Amino acid sequence: MANQPVFILPEGTERYSKRDALRMNITAAKVLAGIVRTTLGPKGMDKMLVNSLGDVTITNDGATIISEMDIAQPAARMLVETAKKQEENVGDGTTSVVVIAGELLVKAEELLEEGIATSVVVKGYRNATKKAVELLKDIAIDADDKETLKKVAITAMSGKGSDYAKEHLADLVVDAVLRIEEDGKSDIENINIQRVSGDSVEDSFLAEGIVIDKAPVSKSMPKDIENAKIAIMKYPIELKDINTDTKIDITSPEQFEMFLNNEEQMIKDLVDKVVDSGADVLFCQKGIDDMAEHYLKKAGIMTFKRVKKSDMERIAKATGAKLVTDIEDLSEDKLGSAGHIYLDKVFDHELTFIEECENPKASSIVLRGSTRYVTEQIARAIDDALGVVAATIEEGKVLIGGGACEVDLIKRLREYGETVSGREQLAILKYAEALEVIPRTLIENAGLDTINLIADLKAAHEDSNLIGINVFTGEVVDMREAGVIEPLRVKIQALQSAGAASEMILRIDDMIAARDALNSTGPDESGNDASGMPPMPGMGGGMPPMM
């Protein structure tokens, strides 16, 4: 019994310990970073994503790529969640987060191979991140005019399929954000983008109020109403379905007619509630019965059904209408108002415009494009631009782009690292070295000479911290004059998120999971597993695949 093995984990459980677990996680992060890295910058390439239903998405937007991929490897999923938080918080920089985190882990692996303890690397990275944020705030410049906001929007949209119309789209984005700005903050949830396929992107325009992708439920209803009184309801104007086990005894034609008349009266009573409130426009989040449509049309009420929740919220905010969840509560004081509501046809698409609202802190961009794929791609670019412009308005600070701020940051972090004693200095210097991945990737994606341009960039920064890479000409130029501007908040969030994600992965020294949880497929004929990695020694299996 003394030599009897003790099993504390169920059969089929896989365990990867210490360097094996760390190597697996770092490799997964490197693979994920490699996937999105080629999309970075104005010359970044696109990815074609095909889901299980065969739907195709073509994009170089990091957030979309990451969210569409079905990633199984746990460490890679951690990076995905980090990137998603970046998108939620600041609206851009998802690709940078993953690329920087992947490079930090590569540099950390080099230190670990040299015998540096993980705790020392983690501490060095943590201090380097803190110092980097301080330095970024120090080199940031004021964003004090509309022209700067426009440059921020153009930079965010560059390389995302909108280059030929980015000036026009940037004007729309800046005007839309400034229109909803309130006390230095802009809630971009109040801006919606309506995509209409047909014509060119230059035909896109900013509507004066709210635009919804709906037409009245009946073609005979009014299509143009001035000084509208608006009711918004979450209550259906239809009879509730009868339960399947309900039994109704009808023994004569007269009883059947009474039953139908009673149903009709109940519907009419519901419509009368709307009419009595004084509303001449009704937006309903739920369904509306055909009979109810008839009575609403007869009453001259412009009616919309199954309106999206997000549109209902924008209408409520813009018009002052109160959302009614019970039709018995509908009254005149719950109504909102708008100077003009009308139906218009854009190309072959019917849209309803709600203009001259009492609280115009909501707006809509009607986005045009030749195909659905074009409008989808440009809509994602506009989403990013809206996020960075809103962040710039709130923060009031921007950084010089084109790799300029990263090179300046590398220089300053190296100077800081020289003041730190012990092995922690090595981690700080590796952190600075990792940041070079951004300008290097911009150069690589543009097909330029990486070694010479990086050397020229570093030399130019001895005289000015505004010098970056013009990927279109292959020269190092003043990025402020070139108009390549990035929000301070996006860059700070990217560094903090990448640092936190890499620290979290480095601190993992054991992975214990059921075989199914890691989705392991085992080695192939060549002895490698699905990820192309050779089997881990003593583990009895290979690297679990990412996807």
Coordinates of C-alpha atoms in Angstrom, one line a residue:
M1 CA 0.0 0.0 0.0
A2 CA 3.0 2.3 0.6
N3 CA 3.7 2.4 -3.2
Q4 CA 0.0 2.6 -4.2
P5 CA -0.5 5.6 -6.5
V6 CA -3.0 8.2 -5.4
F7 CA -5.4 9.8 -8.0
I8 CA -6.9 13.1 -7.0
L9 CA -8.1 14.1 -10.5
P10 CA -10.7 12.2 -12.5
E11 CA -9.7 10.1 -15.5
G12 CA -9.1 12.1 -18.7
T13 CA -8.0 15.2 -16.9
E14 CA -4.9 16.9 -18.5
R15 CA -2.3 18.8 -16.5
Y16 CA 0.4 21.0 -17.8
S17 CA 2.8 22.3 -15.2
K18 CA 5.3 25.1 -14.9
R19 CA 7.2 25.8 -18.1
D20 CA 4.9 23.5 -20.1
A21 CA 1.9 25.5 -19.1
L22 CA 3.6 28.8 -19.6
R23 CA 5.0 27.8 -23.1
M24 CA 1.5 26.7 -24.1
N25 CA -0.1 29.9 -23.1
I26 CA 2.6 32.1 -24.6
T27 CA 2.4 30.2 -27.9
A28 CA -1.4 30.7 -28.0
A29 CA -1.0 34.4 -27.4
K30 CA 1.6 34.6 -30.1
V31 CA -0.6 32.8 -32.6
L32 CA -3.6 35.1 -31.8
A33 CA -1.3 38.2 -32.1
G34 CA 0.0 36.9 -35.4
I35 CA -3.5 36.5 -36.8
V36 CA -4.5 40.2 -36.2
R37 CA -1.1 41.7 -36.6
T38 CA -1.3 41.9 -40.4
T39 CA -4.4 44.1 -40.1
L40 CA -2.7 47.0 -38.2
G41 CA -2.3 50.3 -39.8
P42 CA -3.5 52.0 -43.0
K43 CA -1.8 49.3 -45.2
G44 CA -3.2 46.4 -43.1
M45 CA -4.8 43.5 -44.9
D46 CA -8.3 42.2 -44.5
K47 CA -9.5 38.9 -43.1
M48 CA -12.4 36.8 -44.5
L49 CA -14.4 35.2 -41.8
V50 CA -16.9 32.5 -42.5
N51 CA -19.2 31.3 -39.7
S52 CA -21.0 28.0 -39.3
L53 CA -23.9 29.2 -41.4
G54 CA -21.7 30.2 -44.3
D55 CA -22.1 34.0 -43.7
V56 CA -19.1 35.9 -44.9
T57 CA -17.5 38.9 -43.1
I58 CA -14.6 40.7 -44.7
T59 CA -12.8 43.1 -42.3
N60 CA -9.6 44.3 -40.9
D61 CA -11.2 45.6 -37.7
G62 CA -9.6 43.8 -34.8
A63 CA -12.7 43.7 -32.6
T64 CA -14.7 42.1 -35.3
I65 CA -12.1 39.5 -36.2
I66 CA -11.6 38.5 -32.5
S67 CA -15.3 38.3 -31.7
E68 CA -16.1 36.2 -34.8
M69 CA -13.4 33.6 -34.2
D70 CA -14.3 30.6 -32.2
I71 CA -11.3 30.4 -29.9
A72 CA -11.0 27.5 -27.4
Q73 CA -7.5 27.9 -25.9
P74 CA -8.0 29.5 -22.4
A75 CA -5.1 31.9 -22.5
A76 CA -6.1 33.1 -25.9
R77 CA -9.6 33.6 -24.7
M78 CA -8.2 35.8 -21.9
L79 CA -6.7 38.1 -24.6
V80 CA -10.0 38.1 -26.5
E81 CA -11.8 39.3 -23.4
T82 CA -9.2 42.0 -22.9
A83 CA -9.6 43.2 -26.4
K84 CA -13.4 43.3 -26.1
K85 CA -13.1 45.4 -22.9
Q86 CA -10.8 47.8 -24.9
E87 CA -13.5 48.1 -27.5
E88 CA -16.3 48.7 -24.9
N89 CA -14.3 51.3 -23.0
V90 CA -12.7 53.4 -25.7
G91 CA -14.0 52.1 -29.0
D92 CA -10.7 51.4 -30.7
G93 CA -7.2 49.9 -30.2
T94 CA -8.2 46.2 -30.0
T95 CA -5.6 45.1 -32.5
S96 CA -2.9 47.1 -30.7
V97 CA -3.8 45.4 -27.4
V98 CA -3.4 41.9 -28.7
V99 CA -0.2 42.7 -30.6
I100 CA 1.4 44.4 -27.7
A101 CA 0.4 41.7 -25.2
G102 CA 1.7 39.0 -27.6
E103 CA 5.0 40.8 -27.9
L104 CA 5.3 41.3 -24.2
L105 CA 4.9 37.6 -23.7
V106 CA 7.6 36.8 -26.3
K107 CA 10.0 39.1 -24.5
A108 CA 9.1 37.7 -21.2
E109 CA 9.8 34.2 -22.5
E110 CA 13.3 35.3 -23.5
L111 CA 13.9 36.5 -19.9
L112 CA 12.6 33.3 -18.4
E113 CA 14.9 31.3 -20.7
E114 CA 17.8 33.3 -19.2
G115 CA 16.8 32.3 -15.7
I116 CA 15.0 35.4 -14.6
A117 CA 12.2 34.6 -12.1
T118 CA 8.6 35.1 -13.2
S119 CA 7.9 37.3 -10.2
V120 CA 10.7 39.7 -11.3
V121 CA 9.4 39.9 -14.8
V122 CA 5.9 40.6 -13.6
K123 CA 7.1 43.3 -11.2
G124 CA 9.2 44.9 -14.0
Y125 CA 6.3 44.9 -16.4
R126 CA 4.0 46.4 -13.8
N127 CA 6.4 49.3 -13.1
A128 CA 7.1 49.8 -16.7
T129 CA 3.4 50.0 -17.5
K130 CA 2.8 52.6 -14.7
K131 CA 5.8 54.6 -16.0
A132 CA 4.6 54.4 -19.6
V133 CA 1.2 55.8 -18.7
E134 CA 2.9 58.8 -16.9
L135 CA 5.2 59.4 -19.9
L136 CA 2.2 59.3 -22.3
K137 CA 0.4 61.9 -20.3
D138 CA 3.6 64.0 -20.4
I139 CA 4.0 63.9 -24.2
A140 CA 0.3 64.3 -24.9
I141 CA -0.9 67.5 -26.6
D142 CA -4.2 69.4 -26.3
A143 CA -7.1 68.6 -28.6
D144 CA -8.6 72.1 -28.7
D145 CA -10.4 72.4 -32.0
K146 CA -12.7 70.7 -34.4
E147 CA -9.9 70.2 -36.9
T148 CA -8.0 68.0 -34.4
L149 CA -11.2 65.9 -33.8
K150 CA -11.4 65.4 -37.6
K151 CA -7.8 64.2 -37.8
V152 CA -8.5 61.8 -35.0
A153 CA -11.5 60.4 -36.9
I154 CA -9.5 60.1 -40.1
T155 CA -6.7 58.3 -38.4
A156 CA -9.1 55.8 -36.8
M157 CA -10.8 55.1 -40.2
S158 CA -7.5 54.8 -42.2
G159 CA -7.1 51.4 -43.9
K160 CA -10.6 50.3 -43.1
G161 CA -12.2 50.5 -46.5
S162 CA -13.1 54.2 -46.2
D163 CA -9.9 55.9 -47.4
Y164 CA -11.5 57.3 -50.6
A165 CA -14.2 59.1 -48.6
K166 CA -12.6 59.5 -45.2
E167 CA -12.7 63.3 -45.3
H168 CA -16.5 63.3 -45.8
L169 CA -17.1 60.6 -43.3
A170 CA -14.9 62.3 -40.7
D171 CA -17.0 65.5 -41.0
L172 CA -20.1 63.4 -40.4
V173 CA -18.6 61.7 -37.4
V174 CA -17.4 64.9 -35.8
D175 CA -20.6 66.7 -36.4
A176 CA -22.7 63.8 -35.0
V177 CA -20.6 63.6 -31.8
L178 CA -20.6 67.3 -31.2
R179 CA -24.3 67.4 -31.7
I180 CA -24.9 65.0 -28.8
E181 CA -22.1 66.4 -26.6
E182 CA -23.2 67.5 -23.2
D183 CA -21.0 68.8 -20.3
G184 CA -17.9 67.5 -22.1
K185 CA -19.2 64.0 -22.6
S186 CA -20.8 62.3 -25.6
D187 CA -22.8 59.2 -25.3
I188 CA -22.3 57.6 -28.7
E189 CA -25.2 55.2 -28.0
N190 CA -27.4 58.1 -29.0
I191 CA -25.9 57.9 -32.6
N192 CA -27.2 55.2 -34.8
I193 CA -25.9 54.2 -38.2
Q194 CA -28.5 53.2 -40.9
R195 CA -26.8 51.3 -43.7
V196 CA -28.4 51.6 -47.2
S197 CA -26.8 49.6 -50.0
G198 CA -26.8 51.6 -53.3
D199 CA -24.9 54.6 -54.7
S200 CA -21.5 55.6 -53.3
V201 CA -20.1 56.3 -49.8
E202 CA -19.8 60.0 -50.7
D203 CA -23.7 60.1 -50.7
S204 CA -23.8 59.3 -46.9
F205 CA -25.3 62.1 -44.8
L206 CA -26.0 63.1 -41.3
A207 CA -29.7 63.3 -40.5
E208 CA -31.0 66.2 -38.4
G209 CA -32.7 63.9 -35.9
I210 CA -33.4 60.2 -35.5
V211 CA -33.7 57.8 -38.4
I212 CA -35.3 54.4 -38.0
D213 CA -35.4 51.5 -40.5
K214 CA -39.1 51.2 -40.4
A215 CA -42.2 52.2 -42.4
P216 CA -45.7 52.6 -41.1
V217 CA -47.6 49.3 -40.7
S218 CA -50.0 50.3 -43.5
K219 CA -49.4 52.1 -46.7
S220 CA -52.7 54.0 -46.2
M221 CA -51.5 55.6 -43.0
P222 CA -50.2 59.2 -42.9
K223 CA -46.6 59.4 -44.1
D224 CA -45.8 63.0 -43.1
I225 CA -46.9 64.6 -39.9
E226 CA -45.9 68.0 -38.5
N227 CA -46.0 68.9 -34.8
A228 CA -46.4 65.3 -34.0
K229 CA -47.5 63.9 -30.6
I230 CA -45.6 60.7 -30.0
A231 CA -46.6 57.7 -27.9
I232 CA -44.1 54.9 -27.4
M233 CA -45.3 51.6 -25.9
K234 CA -43.9 48.2 -24.9
Y235 CA -47.5 46.9 -24.7
P236 CA -48.9 44.8 -27.7
I237 CA -52.1 46.0 -29.3
E238 CA -53.4 42.5 -29.9
L239 CA -55.3 39.8 -28.1
K240 CA -53.4 37.3 -26.1
D241 CA -53.1 33.8 -27.5
I242 CA -55.6 31.3 -26.1
N243 CA -53.9 28.4 -24.3
T244 CA -53.9 25.1 -26.1
D245 CA -55.9 23.4 -23.3
T246 CA -58.6 26.2 -23.4
K247 CA -62.0 24.9 -24.4
I248 CA -64.7 27.2 -25.9
D249 CA -68.2 25.8 -26.5
I250 CA -70.0 27.5 -29.4
T251 CA -73.2 25.8 -30.3
S252 CA -74.8 28.3 -32.8
P253 CA -73.8 30.8 -35.5
E254 CA -75.1 33.6 -33.2
Q255 CA -72.7 32.6 -30.4
F256 CA -69.7 32.5 -32.9
E257 CA -70.7 36.0 -34.1
M258 CA -70.9 37.3 -30.6
F259 CA -67.4 35.8 -29.9
L260 CA -65.9 37.6 -32.9
N261 CA -67.7 40.8 -32.0
N262 CA -66.3 40.7 -28.5
E263 CA -62.8 40.2 -29.8
E264 CA -63.2 43.1 -32.1
Q265 CA -64.5 45.3 -29.3
M266 CA -61.6 44.4 -27.1
I267 CA -59.2 45.5 -29.9
K268 CA -61.2 48.7 -30.5
D269 CA -61.0 49.5 -26.8
L270 CA -57.2 49.2 -26.9
V271 CA -57.0 51.5 -30.0
D272 CA -59.4 54.0 -28.3
K273 CA -56.9 54.3 -25.4
V274 CA -54.3 55.5 -28.0
V275 CA -56.7 57.8 -29.7
D276 CA -57.9 59.3 -26.4
S277 CA -54.3 60.1 -25.4
G278 CA -54.1 62.6 -28.3
A279 CA -51.2 60.8 -30.0
D280 CA -51.0 60.9 -33.8
V281 CA -47.8 58.8 -34.0
L282 CA -47.3 55.5 -32.2
F283 CA -44.1 53.5 -31.9
C284 CA -44.8 50.0 -30.5
Q285 CA -42.0 47.6 -29.4
K286 CA -44.4 44.7 -29.6
G287 CA -46.9 43.4 -32.2
I288 CA -50.0 45.0 -33.5
D289 CA -53.1 43.0 -34.6
D290 CA -54.4 43.4 -38.2
M291 CA -57.7 44.6 -36.8
A292 CA -55.9 47.1 -34.6
E293 CA -54.0 48.4 -37.7
H294 CA -57.4 49.0 -39.4
Y295 CA -58.7 51.1 -36.5
L296 CA -55.4 53.0 -36.1
K297 CA -55.4 53.8 -39.8
K298 CA -59.0 54.9 -39.6
A299 CA -58.0 57.2 -36.7
G300 CA -55.2 58.7 -38.8
I301 CA -52.4 57.5 -36.5
M302 CA -49.0 56.9 -38.0
T303 CA -48.1 53.5 -36.5
F304 CA -44.9 51.5 -36.3
K305 CA -44.6 48.0 -34.8
R306 CA -41.8 45.8 -33.5
V307 CA -39.4 48.8 -33.2
K308 CA -36.0 47.9 -31.8
K309 CA -35.3 48.6 -28.2
S310 CA -32.3 50.8 -29.0
D311 CA -34.5 52.9 -31.3
M312 CA -37.2 53.2 -28.7
E313 CA -34.6 54.5 -26.2
R314 CA -33.3 57.1 -28.7
I315 CA -36.9 58.3 -29.5
A316 CA -37.7 58.6 -25.8
K317 CA -34.6 60.7 -25.1
A318 CA -35.0 62.9 -28.2
T319 CA -38.8 63.5 -28.0
G320 CA -39.4 63.4 -24.3
A321 CA -41.9 60.6 -24.6
K322 CA -42.3 58.2 -21.7
L323 CA -42.2 54.4 -22.4
V324 CA -45.5 52.9 -21.5
T325 CA -45.6 49.3 -20.4
D326 CA -49.3 49.1 -19.8
I327 CA -51.8 50.7 -22.2
E328 CA -54.0 51.8 -19.3
D329 CA -51.2 54.2 -18.2
L330 CA -51.1 55.9 -21.6
S331 CA -52.1 59.5 -21.3
E332 CA -51.3 62.9 -22.7
D333 CA -48.6 63.6 -20.2
K334 CA -46.7 60.5 -21.4
L335 CA -46.5 61.8 -25.0
G336 CA -43.4 63.2 -26.6
S337 CA -43.2 65.7 -29.5
A338 CA -41.4 66.3 -32.7
G339 CA -41.7 69.1 -35.2
H340 CA -41.7 66.8 -38.2
I341 CA -42.0 63.0 -38.8
Y342 CA -42.0 61.7 -42.4
L343 CA -41.3 58.7 -44.5
D344 CA -38.7 59.0 -47.2
K345 CA -37.1 56.6 -49.7
V346 CA -33.4 56.4 -49.9
F347 CA -32.4 54.4 -53.0
D348 CA -34.8 51.5 -52.6
H349 CA -35.0 51.6 -48.8
E350 CA -37.8 53.2 -46.8
L351 CA -36.7 55.2 -43.7
T352 CA -38.6 57.2 -41.2
F353 CA -37.1 60.5 -40.1
I354 CA -37.9 62.1 -36.8
E355 CA -36.7 65.7 -36.8
E356 CA -37.0 69.0 -34.8
C357 CA -37.1 67.2 -31.5
E358 CA -37.3 69.0 -28.2
N359 CA -34.1 67.4 -27.0
P360 CA -31.9 66.9 -30.1
K361 CA -29.2 64.9 -28.2
A362 CA -29.5 62.1 -30.7
S363 CA -28.6 61.8 -34.3
S364 CA -28.3 59.3 -37.2
I365 CA -25.8 58.7 -39.9
V366 CA -27.3 57.3 -43.1
L367 CA -24.4 55.3 -44.6
R368 CA -24.4 54.6 -48.3
G369 CA -22.3 52.1 -50.2
S370 CA -22.3 50.0 -53.4
T371 CA -22.8 46.6 -51.6
R372 CA -23.7 45.2 -48.3
Y373 CA -20.1 44.2 -47.6
V374 CA -18.9 47.8 -48.3
T375 CA -21.5 49.4 -46.0
E376 CA -20.8 46.8 -43.2
Q377 CA -17.0 47.4 -43.4
I378 CA -17.4 51.2 -43.4
A379 CA -19.9 51.1 -40.6
R380 CA -17.3 49.3 -38.4
A381 CA -14.8 52.1 -39.3
I382 CA -17.3 54.8 -38.3
D383 CA -18.0 53.0 -35.0
D384 CA -14.3 53.2 -34.2
A385 CA -14.2 56.8 -35.3
L386 CA -17.2 57.7 -33.1
G387 CA -15.5 56.1 -30.1
V388 CA -12.2 57.9 -30.5
V389 CA -13.8 61.3 -31.1
A390 CA -16.0 60.9 -28.1
A391 CA -12.9 59.8 -26.0
T392 CA -10.9 62.8 -27.3
I393 CA -13.7 65.3 -26.4
E394 CA -13.9 63.8 -22.9
E395 CA -10.1 63.5 -22.3
G396 CA -9.0 66.7 -24.2
K397 CA -5.6 65.2 -25.1
V398 CA -4.1 63.4 -28.1
L399 CA -0.9 61.7 -29.1
I400 CA 1.1 61.8 -32.3
G401 CA 0.5 58.6 -34.3
G402 CA 2.4 56.8 -37.0
G403 CA 4.7 55.1 -34.4
A404 CA 5.9 58.4 -33.2
C405 CA 4.7 58.2 -29.6
E406 CA 5.9 54.5 -29.3
V407 CA 9.4 55.4 -30.4
D408 CA 9.5 58.3 -28.0
L409 CA 8.1 56.1 -25.2
I410 CA 10.8 53.4 -25.9
K411 CA 13.5 56.1 -25.6
R412 CA 12.2 57.4 -22.3
L413 CA 11.5 53.9 -20.8
R414 CA 15.1 52.9 -21.6
E415 CA 16.3 56.0 -19.7
Y416 CA 14.0 55.1 -16.8
G417 CA 15.2 51.4 -16.9
E418 CA 18.8 52.5 -16.5
T419 CA 17.9 54.1 -13.1
V420 CA 16.4 50.8 -11.8
S421 CA 18.8 48.4 -10.2
G422 CA 18.8 44.6 -10.2
R423 CA 17.1 42.2 -12.6
E424 CA 14.0 44.2 -12.7
Q425 CA 15.8 46.5 -15.0
L426 CA 16.0 43.8 -17.6
A427 CA 12.2 43.4 -17.6
I428 CA 11.7 47.1 -18.0
L429 CA 14.1 47.2 -21.0
K430 CA 12.4 44.2 -22.5
Y431 CA 9.0 46.0 -22.1
A432 CA 10.4 49.0 -23.9
E433 CA 11.8 46.7 -26.6
A434 CA 8.3 45.1 -27.0
L435 CA 6.7 48.4 -27.8
E436 CA 8.8 48.6 -31.0
V437 CA 6.3 46.0 -32.4
I438 CA 3.9 48.8 -33.3
P439 CA 6.1 50.9 -35.7
R440 CA 7.7 47.7 -37.0
T441 CA 4.4 46.2 -37.8
L442 CA 3.2 49.4 -39.5
I443 CA 6.3 49.3 -41.7
E444 CA 6.0 45.5 -42.4
N445 CA 2.4 45.8 -43.4
A446 CA 3.3 48.6 -45.9
G447 CA 5.9 46.4 -47.5
L448 CA 8.8 48.8 -46.6
D449 CA 12.3 48.3 -45.4
T450 CA 11.9 47.6 -41.7
I451 CA 15.5 47.8 -40.5
N452 CA 16.5 51.1 -42.2
L453 CA 13.2 52.8 -41.4
I454 CA 13.3 51.9 -37.7
A455 CA 16.9 53.2 -37.6
D456 CA 15.9 56.4 -39.3
L457 CA 13.0 56.8 -37.0
K458 CA 15.1 56.4 -33.9
A459 CA 17.7 58.8 -35.2
A460 CA 15.0 61.4 -36.1
H461 CA 13.7 61.3 -32.5
E462 CA 16.9 62.7 -31.2
D463 CA 15.7 66.0 -32.5
S464 CA 11.9 65.7 -32.5
N465 CA 9.3 63.4 -30.9
L466 CA 6.8 64.2 -33.6
I467 CA 8.5 62.1 -36.3
G468 CA 6.7 59.0 -37.4
I469 CA 6.3 56.8 -40.5
N470 CA 4.4 57.8 -43.5
V471 CA 3.5 54.3 -44.8
F472 CA 2.3 55.7 -48.1
T473 CA 5.6 57.4 -49.1
G474 CA 8.0 55.2 -47.0
E475 CA 9.5 58.3 -45.3
V476 CA 9.8 59.5 -41.8
V477 CA 7.9 62.8 -41.5
D478 CA 6.3 65.1 -38.9
M479 CA 3.1 63.3 -38.1
R480 CA 1.5 66.4 -36.6
E481 CA 1.7 68.1 -39.9
A482 CA 0.6 64.9 -41.7
G483 CA -2.5 64.9 -39.5
V484 CA -2.0 61.5 -37.9
I485 CA -3.4 61.9 -34.4
E486 CA -4.5 59.3 -31.9
P487 CA -6.5 59.8 -28.6
L488 CA -4.5 59.6 -25.4
R489 CA -7.2 57.5 -23.7
V490 CA -7.0 54.7 -26.4
K491 CA -3.2 54.4 -26.1
I492 CA -3.3 54.4 -22.2
Q493 CA -6.0 51.8 -22.1
A494 CA -4.2 49.7 -24.7
L495 CA -0.9 49.7 -22.6
Q496 CA -2.7 49.0 -19.3
S497 CA -4.8 46.2 -20.8
A498 CA -1.9 44.6 -22.6
G499 CA 0.2 44.8 -19.4
A500 CA -2.5 43.3 -17.2
A501 CA -3.2 40.5 -19.7
S502 CA 0.5 39.5 -20.1
E503 CA 1.0 39.6 -16.3
M504 CA -2.1 37.4 -15.8
I505 CA -0.8 34.8 -18.3
L506 CA 2.8 34.9 -16.9
R507 CA 1.5 34.1 -13.4
I508 CA -0.1 30.9 -14.5
D509 CA 2.2 27.9 -13.7
D510 CA -0.4 25.1 -13.8
M511 CA -3.2 24.2 -16.2
I512 CA -5.7 21.5 -15.1
A513 CA -8.6 20.8 -17.3
A514 CA -10.7 17.9 -18.7
R515 CA -9.6 16.9 -22.2
D516 CA -12.8 18.2 -23.7
A517 CA -12.2 21.6 -22.1
L518 CA -9.0 22.1 -24.0
N519 CA -10.5 20.6 -27.2
S520 CA -7.4 18.5 -27.8
T521 CA -7.4 16.5 -31.0
G522 CA -4.2 14.6 -30.4
P523 CA -1.1 14.3 -32.6
D524 CA -1.4 13.8 -36.4
E525 CA 0.7 11.5 -38.5
S526 CA 3.8 13.7 -38.3
G527 CA 3.6 13.7 -34.5
N528 CA 2.3 17.2 -34.2
D529 CA -1.1 18.2 -32.9
A530 CA -3.7 20.4 -34.5
S531 CA -1.8 23.6 -33.7
G532 CA 1.3 22.3 -35.4
M533 CA 3.2 22.0 -32.1
P534 CA 5.1 18.9 -31.1
P535 CA 3.7 17.0 -28.1
M536 CA 4.7 18.3 -24.6
P537 CA 7.2 15.9 -22.9
G538 CA 5.5 13.8 -20.3
M539 CA 2.1 15.2 -21.0
G540 CA 0.7 12.4 -23.2
G541 CA -0.8 14.8 -25.7
G542 CA -0.1 17.9 -27.8
M543 CA -0.9 21.5 -27.7
P544 CA -4.6 22.1 -27.7
P545 CA -5.8 24.0 -30.8
M546 CA -6.9 27.6 -30.5
M547 CA -9.8 27.2 -32.8

